[in-house]
Amino acid sequence: GAVVSQHPSWVICKSGTSVKIECRSLDFQATTMFWYRQFPKQSLMLMATSNEGSKATYEQGVEKDKFLINHASLTLSTLTVTSAHPEDSSFYICSAASGTASRYFGPGTRLTVT
Amino acid sequence: AQTVTQSQPEMSVQEAETVTLSCTYDTSESDYYLFWYKQPPSRQMILVIRQEAYKQQNATENRFSVNFQKAAKSFSLKISDSQLGDAAMYFCAYRGNAGNMLTFGGGTRLMVKP
C-alpha cells in the first residue's frame, strides 16, 4: 500500500517557540492532505484539509494563525505550530489522499511543549 | 453533519474467540463509505476493512467481517479467532461519497486475553 511519512516522530520544544511537522506521500501524489490531532485515549479530530496549491480549510475552533498549513507540492504538506504552549502538546497525524481514493495515514508526531 | 458513535469504550475477548464491535452513524446521504481502522500502541492507523454503502454484501477481510445494516445505520465489526496482535484501539469512520473528510467515532479499546 501507499506510504506516508511524518517527520519528526517526536519533538520537544519550549513554550513560545514554533515547530514544523512534515508530512510526505512517498509513492503517490496526494491531491489532498488532512491534519488530525489526537489527545490521549481520544479519537482523531480533524484540524484542517489542504489541497495542493490552495489555502487550507480549517475546522471550526481551529486557529488558522496558530496552526499554519502549507501544501506546496503533491507530496509534501507541513503543519507549523506557532508560539507553542503546553496545551498544544498532543499527537498530530496527517493523512493523504489521491483523488477520492483511500486515505493513507502517517505514523504521527508527538509534540511536547515544556 | 454526520456523526459516528461507538458505544463501547472498551471490549475484552479471549484469544481465539470472536468479538463484535459496534458502530452507528447518522447521515442524510444515500451513498457513502464506512471504514474500520485499527490503531495499535504504535499509533499508526491501519485500515482494517471498508464498505461501500451501495453494496448489500458485507465486506470481509480474512478474520474481519462487518455487519452493515443500512436502514438501521449500523456498521459492526466482527473479529473471529482473535489474536493477541488484535489488541488495539478500533475506530469506525464515515466518508460521504462526494466528500473528502473522514468522520471518526470515539473508538473502542479491544483487549485480548491469552
GROMACS .gro file of C-alpha atoms in nm:
model
  228
    1GLY     CA    1   0.000   0.000   0.000
    2ALA     CA    2   0.087   0.365  -0.023
    3VAL     CA    3   0.328   0.509   0.230
    4VAL     CA    4   0.301   0.835   0.416
    5SER     CA    5   0.584   0.955   0.634
    6GLN     CA    6   0.593   1.218   0.905
    7HIS     CA    7   0.890   1.397   1.048
    8PRO     CA    8   0.979   1.430   1.323
    9SER     CA    9   0.818   1.141   1.507
   10TRP     CA   10   0.866   1.316   1.841
   11VAL     CA   11   0.957   1.672   1.918
   12ILE     CA   12   1.001   1.861   2.241
   13CYS     CA   13   1.001   2.239   2.228
   14LYS     CA   14   0.992   2.526   2.470
   15SER     CA   15   0.684   2.736   2.522
   16GLY     CA   16   0.672   3.028   2.283
   17THR     CA   17   0.871   2.865   2.006
   18SER     CA   18   0.741   2.733   1.676
   19VAL     CA   19   0.770   2.381   1.547
   20LYS     CA   20   0.720   2.242   1.198
   21ILE     CA   21   0.590   1.895   1.120
   22GLU     CA   22   0.632   1.748   0.773
   23CYS     CA   23   0.404   1.500   0.603
   24ARG     CA   24   0.517   1.331   0.283
   25SER     CA   25   0.349   1.090   0.048
   26LEU     CA   26   0.635   0.869  -0.065
   27ASP     CA   27   0.498   0.678  -0.361
   28PHE     CA   28   0.193   0.866  -0.479
   29GLN     CA   29   0.075   1.219  -0.542
   30ALA     CA   30  -0.152   1.347  -0.271
   31THR     CA   31  -0.401   1.596  -0.403
   32THR     CA   32  -0.544   1.637  -0.056
   33MET     CA   33  -0.387   1.612   0.286
   34PHE     CA   34  -0.558   1.615   0.620
   35TRP     CA   35  -0.421   1.706   0.960
   36TYR     CA   36  -0.561   1.548   1.274
   37ARG     CA   37  -0.499   1.597   1.641
   38GLN     CA   38  -0.537   1.318   1.892
   39PHE     CA   39  -0.534   1.357   2.267
   40PRO     CA   40  -0.457   1.054   2.486
   41LYS     CA   41  -0.729   0.792   2.478
   42GLN     CA   42  -0.939   1.002   2.245
   43SER     CA   43  -1.037   0.990   1.881
   44LEU     CA   44  -0.885   1.176   1.591
   45MET     CA   45  -1.012   1.529   1.548
   46LEU     CA   46  -0.979   1.685   1.206
   47MET     CA   47  -0.796   2.015   1.221
   48ALA     CA   48  -0.775   2.113   0.856
   49THR     CA   49  -0.787   1.995   0.499
   50SER     CA   50  -0.539   2.116   0.242
   51ASN     CA   51  -0.537   2.082  -0.133
   52GLU     CA   52  -0.215   2.126  -0.325
   53GLY     CA   53  -0.161   2.486  -0.418
   54SER     CA   54  -0.460   2.614  -0.224
   55LYS     CA   55  -0.517   2.758   0.119
   56ALA     CA   56  -0.612   2.509   0.384
   57THR     CA   57  -0.967   2.478   0.509
   58TYR     CA   58  -0.976   2.479   0.887
   59GLU     CA   59  -1.236   2.313   1.106
   60GLN     CA   60  -1.437   2.523   1.342
   61GLY     CA   61  -1.244   2.614   1.651
   62VAL     CA   62  -0.900   2.561   1.500
   63GLU     CA   63  -0.692   2.878   1.492
   64LYS     CA   64  -0.551   2.915   1.144
   65ASP     CA   65  -0.293   3.169   1.259
   66LYS     CA   66  -0.163   2.927   1.518
   67PHE     CA   67  -0.164   2.613   1.307
   68LEU     CA   68  -0.014   2.710   0.973
   69ILE     CA   69  -0.059   2.454   0.699
   70ASN     CA   70   0.125   2.461   0.370
   71HIS     CA   71   0.069   2.215   0.086
   72ALA     CA   72   0.318   2.340  -0.168
   73SER     CA   73   0.360   2.020  -0.365
   74LEU     CA   74   0.174   1.698  -0.435
   75THR     CA   75   0.399   1.508  -0.199
   76LEU     CA   76   0.455   1.744   0.091
   77SER     CA   77   0.240   1.922   0.344
   78THR     CA   78   0.365   2.095   0.655
   79LEU     CA   79   0.198   2.191   0.980
   80THR     CA   80   0.365   2.467   1.179
   81VAL     CA   81   0.255   2.520   1.537
   82THR     CA   82   0.339   2.882   1.609
   83SER     CA   83   0.412   3.017   1.957
   84ALA     CA   84   0.350   2.675   2.103
   85HIS     CA   85   0.211   2.640   2.454
   86PRO     CA   86   0.180   2.335   2.680
   87GLU     CA   87  -0.185   2.292   2.583
   88ASP     CA   88  -0.070   2.233   2.224
   89SER     CA   89   0.103   1.916   2.339
   90SER     CA   90  -0.066   1.636   2.153
   91PHE     CA   91  -0.027   1.369   1.887
   92TYR     CA   92  -0.058   1.506   1.535
   93ILE     CA   93  -0.142   1.275   1.248
   94CYS     CA   94  -0.151   1.353   0.878
   95SER     CA   95  -0.344   1.165   0.615
   96ALA     CA   96  -0.300   1.182   0.240
   97ALA     CA   97  -0.543   1.111  -0.039
   98SER     CA   98  -0.520   1.089  -0.414
   99GLY     CA   99  -0.848   1.189  -0.567
  100THR     CA  100  -1.132   1.014  -0.391
  101ALA     CA  101  -0.929   0.702  -0.323
  102SER     CA  102  -0.840   0.557   0.011
  103ARG     CA  103  -0.678   0.762   0.278
  104TYR     CA  104  -0.329   0.676   0.395
  105PHE     CA  105  -0.211   0.780   0.736
  106GLY     CA  106   0.129   0.889   0.856
  107PRO     CA  107   0.276   0.740   1.173
  108GLY     CA  108   0.208   1.055   1.370
  109THR     CA  109   0.416   1.313   1.555
  110ARG     CA  110   0.418   1.351   1.929
  111LEU     CA  111   0.459   1.715   2.028
  112THR     CA  112   0.555   1.802   2.383
  113VAL     CA  113   0.570   2.169   2.477
  114THR     CA  114   0.751   2.244   2.801
  115ALA     CA  115  -2.345   1.691   0.987
  116GLN     CA  116  -2.253   1.328   1.001
  117THR     CA  117  -2.185   1.168   1.336
  118VAL     CA  118  -2.033   0.833   1.422
  119THR     CA  119  -2.095   0.666   1.757
  120GLN     CA  120  -1.910   0.379   1.913
  121SER     CA  121  -2.095   0.286   2.229
  122GLN     CA  122  -1.833   0.050   2.370
  123PRO     CA  123  -1.531   0.233   2.512
  124GLU     CA  124  -1.365  -0.099   2.597
  125MET     CA  125  -1.412  -0.459   2.499
  126SER     CA  126  -1.236  -0.774   2.605
  127VAL     CA  127  -1.210  -1.107   2.428
  128GLN     CA  128  -1.038  -1.435   2.498
  129GLU     CA  129  -0.775  -1.538   2.249
  130ALA     CA  130  -0.924  -1.749   1.966
  131GLU     CA  131  -1.276  -1.630   2.047
  132THR     CA  132  -1.497  -1.395   1.847
  133VAL     CA  133  -1.580  -1.037   1.934
  134THR     CA  134  -1.808  -0.779   1.777
  135LEU     CA  135  -1.750  -0.405   1.796
  136SER     CA  136  -2.049  -0.177   1.745
  137CYS     CA  137  -2.078   0.139   1.541
  138THR     CA  138  -2.375   0.352   1.447
  139TYR     CA  139  -2.379   0.661   1.233
  140ASP     CA  140  -2.612   0.935   1.130
  141THR     CA  141  -2.632   1.069   0.777
  142SER     CA  142  -2.880   1.201   0.525
  143GLU     CA  143  -2.672   1.080   0.231
  144SER     CA  144  -2.753   0.765   0.037
  145ASP     CA  145  -2.406   0.699  -0.099
  146TYR     CA  146  -2.111   0.688   0.136
  147TYR     CA  147  -1.825   0.476   0.264
  148LEU     CA  148  -1.768   0.320   0.603
  149PHE     CA  149  -1.437   0.207   0.745
  150TRP     CA  150  -1.287   0.034   1.042
  151TYR     CA  151  -0.937   0.144   1.138
  152LYS     CA  152  -0.705  -0.018   1.389
  153GLN     CA  153  -0.465   0.190   1.594
  154PRO     CA  154  -0.213  -0.029   1.781
  155PRO     CA  155   0.017   0.108   2.054
  156SER     CA  156   0.249   0.238   1.781
  157ARG     CA  157  -0.043   0.473   1.693
  158GLN     CA  158  -0.011   0.405   1.321
  159MET     CA  159  -0.361   0.400   1.175
  160ILE     CA  160  -0.423   0.081   0.979
  161LEU     CA  161  -0.723   0.025   0.754
  162VAL     CA  162  -0.896  -0.296   0.855
  163ILE     CA  163  -1.197  -0.305   0.628
  164ARG     CA  164  -1.404  -0.083   0.403
  165GLN     CA  165  -1.768  -0.095   0.297
  166GLU     CA  166  -1.942   0.093   0.018
  167ALA     CA  167  -2.297   0.178   0.112
  168TYR     CA  168  -2.436   0.080  -0.227
  169LYS     CA  169  -2.312  -0.276  -0.182
  170GLN     CA  170  -2.551  -0.503   0.001
  171GLN     CA  171  -2.290  -0.768   0.056
  172ASN     CA  172  -2.098  -0.734   0.379
  173ALA     CA  173  -1.724  -0.680   0.337
  174THR     CA  174  -1.486  -0.946   0.459
  175GLU     CA  175  -1.110  -0.944   0.504
  176ASN     CA  176  -0.977  -1.272   0.639
  177ARG     CA  177  -1.077  -1.285   1.009
  178PHE     CA  178  -1.251  -0.949   0.992
  179SER     CA  179  -1.605  -0.903   0.868
  180VAL     CA  180  -1.873  -0.642   0.901
  181ASN     CA  181  -2.247  -0.647   0.954
  182PHE     CA  182  -2.372  -0.350   0.756
  183GLN     CA  183  -2.734  -0.258   0.823
  184LYS     CA  184  -2.802   0.045   0.607
  185ALA     CA  185  -3.156   0.107   0.723
  186ALA     CA  186  -3.052   0.090   1.085
  187LYS     CA  187  -2.733   0.289   1.011
  188SER     CA  188  -2.530   0.028   1.187
  189PHE     CA  189  -2.184  -0.098   1.093
  190SER     CA  190  -2.040  -0.354   1.335
  191LEU     CA  191  -1.703  -0.527   1.307
  192LYS     CA  192  -1.663  -0.894   1.387
  193ILE     CA  193  -1.320  -1.030   1.463
  194SER     CA  194  -1.301  -1.407   1.452
  195ASP     CA  195  -1.029  -1.623   1.606
  196SER     CA  196  -0.897  -1.323   1.799
  197GLN     CA  197  -0.521  -1.297   1.828
  198LEU     CA  198  -0.303  -1.112   2.076
  199GLY     CA  199  -0.198  -0.881   1.795
  200ASP     CA  200  -0.556  -0.767   1.751
  201ALA     CA  201  -0.532  -0.572   2.077
  202ALA     CA  202  -0.564  -0.206   1.980
  203MET     CA  203  -0.797   0.088   1.953
  204TYR     CA  204  -1.053   0.043   1.680
  205PHE     CA  205  -1.215   0.340   1.512
  206CYS     CA  206  -1.522   0.337   1.293
  207ALA     CA  207  -1.521   0.610   1.028
  208TYR     CA  208  -1.759   0.759   0.774
  209ARG     CA  209  -1.692   0.937   0.447
  210GLY     CA  210  -1.954   1.083   0.218
  211ASN     CA  211  -1.949   0.990  -0.150
  212ALA     CA  212  -1.863   1.338  -0.265
  213GLY     CA  213  -1.670   1.441   0.037
  214ASN     CA  214  -1.309   1.404   0.126
  215MET     CA  215  -1.304   1.406   0.501
  216LEU     CA  216  -1.338   1.114   0.738
  217THR     CA  217  -1.555   1.142   1.047
  218PHE     CA  218  -1.435   0.915   1.325
  219GLY     CA  219  -1.617   0.756   1.611
  220GLY     CA  220  -1.483   0.780   1.963
  221GLY     CA  221  -1.305   0.446   1.943
  222THR     CA  222  -1.321   0.112   2.121
  223ARG     CA  223  -1.023  -0.028   2.304
  224LEU     CA  224  -1.000  -0.402   2.245
  225MET     CA  225  -0.811  -0.617   2.489
  226VAL     CA  226  -0.726  -0.975   2.404
  227LYS     CA  227  -0.671  -1.213   2.693
  228PRO     CA  228  -0.429  -1.503   2.645
   0.00000   0.00000   0.00000
